[in-house]
């Protein structure tokens, strides 16, 4: 979508972090932006900030795992701004730990937000975008963890691989429809995702999974803060991510990457897949099967 001026965008997880960065970029491009978030305080702060920059903004409290709430929010956005053209399914959470450490509650919470939240966003807004016939764009936030694996990221990685696959399938389904689809795969960004547990429902809490970033979990608790500070000091500003996403929408990019210096993480996985194809091809030829 090249012409965004005067059109409406919805950004889930828009109260802070990447979501707020995307909302700020879209508002700066002349869009009317609805930010949806589960945190009231962050939502109000984000709304005030965007309005202070001259944006036309609506703030809606939304739990993306609740389909009825999301549908009601969509109605409210359309009442306030009219037709929705861009949807960014960005809300996400993190639980660290190996698969052997995970409880069902860890799986249930991460998949509910990271995967079902994206599905709910697509199912809620796609029919509305298709109905007005003016085209549109959907951005689903995954992660580089949806392109490659790392120790201690089991549940999170599984959820983000699901978002990548969902997005690729959706893009194929919508080819030629005038509705584009991108999957955002960022590296480390300066957000609150490492404190995801603040929003974790009591019914989905466990004693196993943690929102402590995997690269610091092995450290004594007293050393973790300093290491995380070093990690985040190199993290990308969410405002930069927002500008990258804006360009990705304009280009209708299938994959939006924020950290091209991390390409080797993806290349190594693809090389392993190619090697496996070659080995099995050779085996079948040798066995005559």
JSON list of C-alpha atoms in Angstrom, two decimals, residues 102-262:
[
{"chain": "A", "resi": 102, "resn": "UNK", "atom": "CA", "xyz": [7.68, -26.04, 30.69]},
{"chain": "A", "resi": 103, "resn": "UNK", "atom": "CA", "xyz": [4.30, -26.60, 32.32]},
{"chain": "A", "resi": 104, "resn": "UNK", "atom": "CA", "xyz": [1.03, -26.71, 30.38]},
{"chain": "A", "resi": 105, "resn": "UNK", "atom": "CA", "xyz": [0.27, -23.25, 31.76]},
{"chain": "A", "resi": 106, "resn": "UNK", "atom": "CA", "xyz": [3.36, -21.87, 29.99]},
{"chain": "A", "resi": 107, "resn": "UNK", "atom": "CA", "xyz": [2.31, -23.35, 26.68]},
{"chain": "A", "resi": 108, "resn": "UNK", "atom": "CA", "xyz": [-1.29, -22.23, 27.13]},
{"chain": "A", "resi": 109, "resn": "UNK", "atom": "CA", "xyz": [-0.42, -18.61, 27.86]},
{"chain": "A", "resi": 110, "resn": "UNK", "atom": "CA", "xyz": [2.24, -18.08, 25.18]},
{"chain": "A", "resi": 111, "resn": "UNK", "atom": "CA", "xyz": [0.26, -19.81, 22.44]},
{"chain": "A", "resi": 112, "resn": "UNK", "atom": "CA", "xyz": [-2.93, -18.00, 23.48]},
{"chain": "A", "resi": 113, "resn": "UNK", "atom": "CA", "xyz": [-1.33, -14.58, 23.04]},
{"chain": "A", "resi": 114, "resn": "UNK", "atom": "CA", "xyz": [1.34, -15.12, 20.39]},
{"chain": "A", "resi": 115, "resn": "UNK", "atom": "CA", "xyz": [-0.56, -17.46, 18.08]},
{"chain": "A", "resi": 116, "resn": "UNK", "atom": "CA", "xyz": [-4.26, -17.35, 18.86]},
{"chain": "A", "resi": 117, "resn": "UNK", "atom": "CA", "xyz": [-4.00, -13.58, 19.31]},
{"chain": "A", "resi": 118, "resn": "UNK", "atom": "CA", "xyz": [-2.73, -13.27, 15.75]},
{"chain": "A", "resi": 119, "resn": "UNK", "atom": "CA", "xyz": [-5.39, -15.67, 14.46]},
{"chain": "A", "resi": 120, "resn": "UNK", "atom": "CA", "xyz": [-8.08, -13.69, 16.27]},
{"chain": "A", "resi": 121, "resn": "UNK", "atom": "CA", "xyz": [-6.82, -10.46, 14.74]},
{"chain": "A", "resi": 122, "resn": "UNK", "atom": "CA", "xyz": [-6.84, -11.94, 11.24]},
{"chain": "A", "resi": 123, "resn": "UNK", "atom": "CA", "xyz": [-10.26, -13.52, 11.66]},
{"chain": "A", "resi": 124, "resn": "UNK", "atom": "CA", "xyz": [-11.71, -10.30, 13.07]},
{"chain": "A", "resi": 125, "resn": "UNK", "atom": "CA", "xyz": [-10.35, -7.78, 10.58]},
{"chain": "A", "resi": 126, "resn": "UNK", "atom": "CA", "xyz": [-9.72, -9.64, 7.33]},
{"chain": "A", "resi": 127, "resn": "UNK", "atom": "CA", "xyz": [-13.44, -9.98, 6.44]},
{"chain": "A", "resi": 128, "resn": "UNK", "atom": "CA", "xyz": [-13.91, -6.27, 7.11]},
{"chain": "A", "resi": 129, "resn": "UNK", "atom": "CA", "xyz": [-10.98, -5.30, 4.90]},
{"chain": "A", "resi": 130, "resn": "UNK", "atom": "CA", "xyz": [-12.15, -7.65, 2.15]},
{"chain": "A", "resi": 131, "resn": "UNK", "atom": "CA", "xyz": [-15.70, -6.28, 2.37]},
{"chain": "A", "resi": 132, "resn": "UNK", "atom": "CA", "xyz": [-14.80, -2.66, 1.61]},
{"chain": "A", "resi": 133, "resn": "UNK", "atom": "CA", "xyz": [-12.76, -3.71, -1.42]},
{"chain": "A", "resi": 134, "resn": "UNK", "atom": "CA", "xyz": [-10.20, -0.91, -1.14]},
{"chain": "A", "resi": 135, "resn": "UNK", "atom": "CA", "xyz": [-7.28, -3.18, -0.36]},
{"chain": "A", "resi": 136, "resn": "UNK", "atom": "CA", "xyz": [-5.25, -3.30, 2.80]},
{"chain": "A", "resi": 137, "resn": "UNK", "atom": "CA", "xyz": [-2.34, -4.84, 4.60]},
{"chain": "A", "resi": 138, "resn": "UNK", "atom": "CA", "xyz": [-1.81, -7.19, 7.54]},
{"chain": "A", "resi": 139, "resn": "UNK", "atom": "CA", "xyz": [1.43, -7.30, 9.53]},
{"chain": "A", "resi": 140, "resn": "UNK", "atom": "CA", "xyz": [1.95, -10.16, 11.98]},
{"chain": "A", "resi": 141, "resn": "UNK", "atom": "CA", "xyz": [4.77, -9.82, 14.48]},
{"chain": "A", "resi": 142, "resn": "UNK", "atom": "CA", "xyz": [6.92, -12.93, 14.79]},
{"chain": "A", "resi": 143, "resn": "UNK", "atom": "CA", "xyz": [10.63, -12.79, 15.63]},
{"chain": "A", "resi": 144, "resn": "UNK", "atom": "CA", "xyz": [13.99, -14.01, 14.41]},
{"chain": "A", "resi": 145, "resn": "UNK", "atom": "CA", "xyz": [13.09, -16.82, 16.83]},
{"chain": "A", "resi": 146, "resn": "UNK", "atom": "CA", "xyz": [10.52, -17.76, 14.20]},
{"chain": "A", "resi": 147, "resn": "UNK", "atom": "CA", "xyz": [13.32, -18.28, 11.68]},
{"chain": "A", "resi": 148, "resn": "UNK", "atom": "CA", "xyz": [15.96, -19.99, 13.79]},
{"chain": "A", "resi": 149, "resn": "UNK", "atom": "CA", "xyz": [16.21, -21.77, 17.11]},
{"chain": "A", "resi": 150, "resn": "UNK", "atom": "CA", "xyz": [18.09, -21.11, 20.32]},
{"chain": "A", "resi": 151, "resn": "UNK", "atom": "CA", "xyz": [18.38, -22.92, 23.63]},
{"chain": "A", "resi": 152, "resn": "UNK", "atom": "CA", "xyz": [15.99, -21.86, 26.34]},
{"chain": "A", "resi": 153, "resn": "UNK", "atom": "CA", "xyz": [13.43, -20.39, 23.94]},
{"chain": "A", "resi": 154, "resn": "UNK", "atom": "CA", "xyz": [11.27, -23.46, 23.39]},
{"chain": "A", "resi": 155, "resn": "UNK", "atom": "CA", "xyz": [7.71, -22.18, 23.84]},
{"chain": "A", "resi": 156, "resn": "UNK", "atom": "CA", "xyz": [8.46, -18.75, 22.40]},
{"chain": "A", "resi": 157, "resn": "UNK", "atom": "CA", "xyz": [10.21, -20.22, 19.37]},
{"chain": "A", "resi": 158, "resn": "UNK", "atom": "CA", "xyz": [7.33, -22.61, 18.68]},
{"chain": "A", "resi": 159, "resn": "UNK", "atom": "CA", "xyz": [4.87, -19.74, 18.81]},
{"chain": "A", "resi": 160, "resn": "UNK", "atom": "CA", "xyz": [6.88, -17.55, 16.48]},
{"chain": "A", "resi": 161, "resn": "UNK", "atom": "CA", "xyz": [7.46, -20.32, 13.93]},
{"chain": "A", "resi": 162, "resn": "UNK", "atom": "CA", "xyz": [3.67, -20.69, 13.91]},
{"chain": "A", "resi": 163, "resn": "UNK", "atom": "CA", "xyz": [3.22, -16.98, 13.17]},
{"chain": "A", "resi": 164, "resn": "UNK", "atom": "CA", "xyz": [5.70, -17.15, 10.28]},
{"chain": "A", "resi": 165, "resn": "UNK", "atom": "CA", "xyz": [3.89, -20.14, 8.76]},
{"chain": "A", "resi": 166, "resn": "UNK", "atom": "CA", "xyz": [0.49, -18.58, 9.29]},
{"chain": "A", "resi": 167, "resn": "UNK", "atom": "CA", "xyz": [1.63, -15.37, 7.61]},
{"chain": "A", "resi": 168, "resn": "UNK", "atom": "CA", "xyz": [3.13, -17.14, 4.60]},
{"chain": "A", "resi": 169, "resn": "UNK", "atom": "CA", "xyz": [-0.04, -19.19, 4.14]},
{"chain": "A", "resi": 170, "resn": "UNK", "atom": "CA", "xyz": [-2.22, -16.10, 4.47]},
{"chain": "A", "resi": 171, "resn": "UNK", "atom": "CA", "xyz": [-0.14, -14.21, 1.93]},
{"chain": "A", "resi": 172, "resn": "UNK", "atom": "CA", "xyz": [-0.51, -17.10, -0.53]},
{"chain": "A", "resi": 173, "resn": "UNK", "atom": "CA", "xyz": [-4.27, -17.22, 0.06]},
{"chain": "A", "resi": 174, "resn": "UNK", "atom": "CA", "xyz": [-4.64, -13.47, -0.52]},
{"chain": "A", "resi": 175, "resn": "UNK", "atom": "CA", "xyz": [-2.43, -13.21, -3.62]},
{"chain": "A", "resi": 176, "resn": "UNK", "atom": "CA", "xyz": [-4.13, -10.98, -6.17]},
{"chain": "A", "resi": 177, "resn": "UNK", "atom": "CA", "xyz": [-6.74, -9.75, -3.70]},
{"chain": "A", "resi": 178, "resn": "UNK", "atom": "CA", "xyz": [-5.20, -6.35, -3.06]},
{"chain": "A", "resi": 179, "resn": "UNK", "atom": "CA", "xyz": [-4.55, -7.28, 0.58]},
{"chain": "A", "resi": 180, "resn": "UNK", "atom": "CA", "xyz": [-0.89, -7.67, 1.40]},
{"chain": "A", "resi": 181, "resn": "UNK", "atom": "CA", "xyz": [0.63, -9.68, 4.24]},
{"chain": "A", "resi": 182, "resn": "UNK", "atom": "CA", "xyz": [3.98, -9.23, 5.95]},
{"chain": "A", "resi": 183, "resn": "UNK", "atom": "CA", "xyz": [5.59, -11.02, 8.86]},
{"chain": "A", "resi": 184, "resn": "UNK", "atom": "CA", "xyz": [7.82, -8.91, 11.08]},
{"chain": "A", "resi": 185, "resn": "UNK", "atom": "CA", "xyz": [10.87, -10.78, 12.39]},
{"chain": "A", "resi": 186, "resn": "UNK", "atom": "CA", "xyz": [12.83, -8.48, 14.68]},
{"chain": "A", "resi": 187, "resn": "UNK", "atom": "CA", "xyz": [15.94, -9.18, 16.69]},
{"chain": "A", "resi": 188, "resn": "UNK", "atom": "CA", "xyz": [16.36, -7.71, 20.15]},
{"chain": "A", "resi": 189, "resn": "UNK", "atom": "CA", "xyz": [14.35, -4.49, 20.54]},
{"chain": "A", "resi": 190, "resn": "UNK", "atom": "CA", "xyz": [14.14, -2.22, 23.57]},
{"chain": "A", "resi": 191, "resn": "UNK", "atom": "CA", "xyz": [10.72, -3.30, 24.85]},
{"chain": "A", "resi": 192, "resn": "UNK", "atom": "CA", "xyz": [9.05, -4.64, 27.98]},
{"chain": "A", "resi": 193, "resn": "UNK", "atom": "CA", "xyz": [8.70, -8.19, 26.64]},
{"chain": "A", "resi": 194, "resn": "UNK", "atom": "CA", "xyz": [11.24, -9.39, 29.21]},
{"chain": "A", "resi": 195, "resn": "UNK", "atom": "CA", "xyz": [8.69, -8.38, 31.85]},
{"chain": "A", "resi": 196, "resn": "UNK", "atom": "CA", "xyz": [5.78, -10.16, 30.17]},
{"chain": "A", "resi": 197, "resn": "UNK", "atom": "CA", "xyz": [4.78, -11.83, 33.42]},
{"chain": "A", "resi": 198, "resn": "UNK", "atom": "CA", "xyz": [3.25, -8.58, 34.68]},
{"chain": "A", "resi": 199, "resn": "UNK", "atom": "CA", "xyz": [0.26, -9.30, 32.43]},
{"chain": "A", "resi": 200, "resn": "UNK", "atom": "CA", "xyz": [0.06, -13.05, 32.96]},
{"chain": "A", "resi": 201, "resn": "UNK", "atom": "CA", "xyz": [-3.37, -14.18, 34.21]},
{"chain": "A", "resi": 202, "resn": "UNK", "atom": "CA", "xyz": [-3.33, -15.98, 37.53]},
{"chain": "A", "resi": 203, "resn": "UNK", "atom": "CA", "xyz": [-5.03, -19.01, 35.95]},
{"chain": "A", "resi": 204, "resn": "UNK", "atom": "CA", "xyz": [-2.05, -19.40, 33.57]},
{"chain": "A", "resi": 205, "resn": "UNK", "atom": "CA", "xyz": [0.80, -18.94, 36.02]},
{"chain": "A", "resi": 206, "resn": "UNK", "atom": "CA", "xyz": [3.34, -21.69, 36.64]},
{"chain": "A", "resi": 207, "resn": "UNK", "atom": "CA", "xyz": [6.40, -22.30, 38.76]},
{"chain": "A", "resi": 208, "resn": "UNK", "atom": "CA", "xyz": [8.54, -23.34, 35.80]},
{"chain": "A", "resi": 209, "resn": "UNK", "atom": "CA", "xyz": [8.62, -20.93, 32.89]},
{"chain": "A", "resi": 210, "resn": "UNK", "atom": "CA", "xyz": [10.09, -17.48, 33.33]},
{"chain": "A", "resi": 211, "resn": "UNK", "atom": "CA", "xyz": [10.12, -14.24, 31.38]},
{"chain": "A", "resi": 212, "resn": "UNK", "atom": "CA", "xyz": [13.81, -13.84, 32.24]},
{"chain": "A", "resi": 213, "resn": "UNK", "atom": "CA", "xyz": [15.72, -13.64, 28.96]},
{"chain": "A", "resi": 214, "resn": "UNK", "atom": "CA", "xyz": [17.38, -17.02, 28.29]},
{"chain": "A", "resi": 215, "resn": "UNK", "atom": "CA", "xyz": [20.86, -15.59, 27.87]},
{"chain": "A", "resi": 216, "resn": "UNK", "atom": "CA", "xyz": [20.89, -14.45, 31.50]},
{"chain": "A", "resi": 217, "resn": "UNK", "atom": "CA", "xyz": [18.99, -17.28, 33.21]},
{"chain": "A", "resi": 218, "resn": "UNK", "atom": "CA", "xyz": [22.16, -19.17, 34.03]},
{"chain": "A", "resi": 219, "resn": "UNK", "atom": "CA", "xyz": [23.54, -16.20, 35.97]},
{"chain": "A", "resi": 220, "resn": "UNK", "atom": "CA", "xyz": [23.03, -15.55, 39.69]},
{"chain": "A", "resi": 221, "resn": "UNK", "atom": "CA", "xyz": [19.99, -13.36, 40.18]},
{"chain": "A", "resi": 222, "resn": "UNK", "atom": "CA", "xyz": [22.10, -10.46, 41.43]},
{"chain": "A", "resi": 223, "resn": "UNK", "atom": "CA", "xyz": [24.05, -10.41, 38.13]},
{"chain": "A", "resi": 224, "resn": "UNK", "atom": "CA", "xyz": [21.11, -10.59, 35.76]},
{"chain": "A", "resi": 225, "resn": "UNK", "atom": "CA", "xyz": [20.15, -6.92, 35.80]},
{"chain": "A", "resi": 226, "resn": "UNK", "atom": "CA", "xyz": [23.61, -5.77, 34.76]},
{"chain": "A", "resi": 227, "resn": "UNK", "atom": "CA", "xyz": [23.76, -8.32, 31.92]},
{"chain": "A", "resi": 228, "resn": "UNK", "atom": "CA", "xyz": [20.28, -7.37, 30.73]},
{"chain": "A", "resi": 229, "resn": "UNK", "atom": "CA", "xyz": [21.31, -3.72, 30.76]},
{"chain": "A", "resi": 230, "resn": "UNK", "atom": "CA", "xyz": [24.17, -4.59, 28.41]},
{"chain": "A", "resi": 231, "resn": "UNK", "atom": "CA", "xyz": [21.84, -6.62, 26.17]},
{"chain": "A", "resi": 232, "resn": "UNK", "atom": "CA", "xyz": [19.29, -3.84, 25.95]},
{"chain": "A", "resi": 233, "resn": "UNK", "atom": "CA", "xyz": [21.94, -1.15, 25.43]},
{"chain": "A", "resi": 234, "resn": "UNK", "atom": "CA", "xyz": [22.44, -2.70, 21.97]},
{"chain": "A", "resi": 235, "resn": "UNK", "atom": "CA", "xyz": [18.72, -3.23, 21.39]},
{"chain": "A", "resi": 236, "resn": "UNK", "atom": "CA", "xyz": [16.98, -1.41, 18.56]},
{"chain": "A", "resi": 237, "resn": "UNK", "atom": "CA", "xyz": [14.77, 1.60, 19.28]},
{"chain": "A", "resi": 238, "resn": "UNK", "atom": "CA", "xyz": [11.09, 0.66, 18.68]},
{"chain": "A", "resi": 239, "resn": "UNK", "atom": "CA", "xyz": [10.68, 3.89, 16.70]},
{"chain": "A", "resi": 240, "resn": "UNK", "atom": "CA", "xyz": [13.20, 2.58, 14.17]},
{"chain": "A", "resi": 241, "resn": "UNK", "atom": "CA", "xyz": [11.28, -0.70, 13.95]},
{"chain": "A", "resi": 242, "resn": "UNK", "atom": "CA", "xyz": [8.13, 1.32, 13.27]},
{"chain": "A", "resi": 243, "resn": "UNK", "atom": "CA", "xyz": [9.73, 3.10, 10.33]},
{"chain": "A", "resi": 244, "resn": "UNK", "atom": "CA", "xyz": [10.96, -0.22, 8.94]},
{"chain": "A", "resi": 245, "resn": "UNK", "atom": "CA", "xyz": [7.46, -1.70, 9.22]},
{"chain": "A", "resi": 246, "resn": "UNK", "atom": "CA", "xyz": [6.00, 1.34, 7.47]},
{"chain": "A", "resi": 247, "resn": "UNK", "atom": "CA", "xyz": [8.33, 0.77, 4.53]},
{"chain": "A", "resi": 248, "resn": "UNK", "atom": "CA", "xyz": [7.52, -2.94, 4.56]},
{"chain": "A", "resi": 249, "resn": "UNK", "atom": "CA", "xyz": [3.83, -2.13, 4.19]},
{"chain": "A", "resi": 250, "resn": "UNK", "atom": "CA", "xyz": [4.54, 0.23, 1.31]},
{"chain": "A", "resi": 251, "resn": "UNK", "atom": "CA", "xyz": [6.67, -2.37, -0.43]},
{"chain": "A", "resi": 252, "resn": "UNK", "atom": "CA", "xyz": [4.32, -5.26, 0.42]},
{"chain": "A", "resi": 253, "resn": "UNK", "atom": "CA", "xyz": [7.33, -7.15, 1.72]},
{"chain": "A", "resi": 254, "resn": "UNK", "atom": "CA", "xyz": [6.65, -10.76, 2.73]},
{"chain": "A", "resi": 255, "resn": "UNK", "atom": "CA", "xyz": [9.38, -10.63, 5.41]},
{"chain": "A", "resi": 256, "resn": "UNK", "atom": "CA", "xyz": [10.33, -7.55, 7.40]},
{"chain": "A", "resi": 257, "resn": "UNK", "atom": "CA", "xyz": [13.74, -7.83, 9.05]},
{"chain": "A", "resi": 258, "resn": "UNK", "atom": "CA", "xyz": [15.11, -5.25, 11.46]},
{"chain": "A", "resi": 259, "resn": "UNK", "atom": "CA", "xyz": [18.56, -6.74, 12.07]},
{"chain": "A", "resi": 260, "resn": "UNK", "atom": "CA", "xyz": [20.19, -7.66, 8.72]},
{"chain": "A", "resi": 261, "resn": "UNK", "atom": "CA", "xyz": [23.45, -8.29, 10.60]},
{"chain": "A", "resi": 262, "resn": "UNK", "atom": "CA", "xyz": [21.80, -11.44, 12.03]}
]
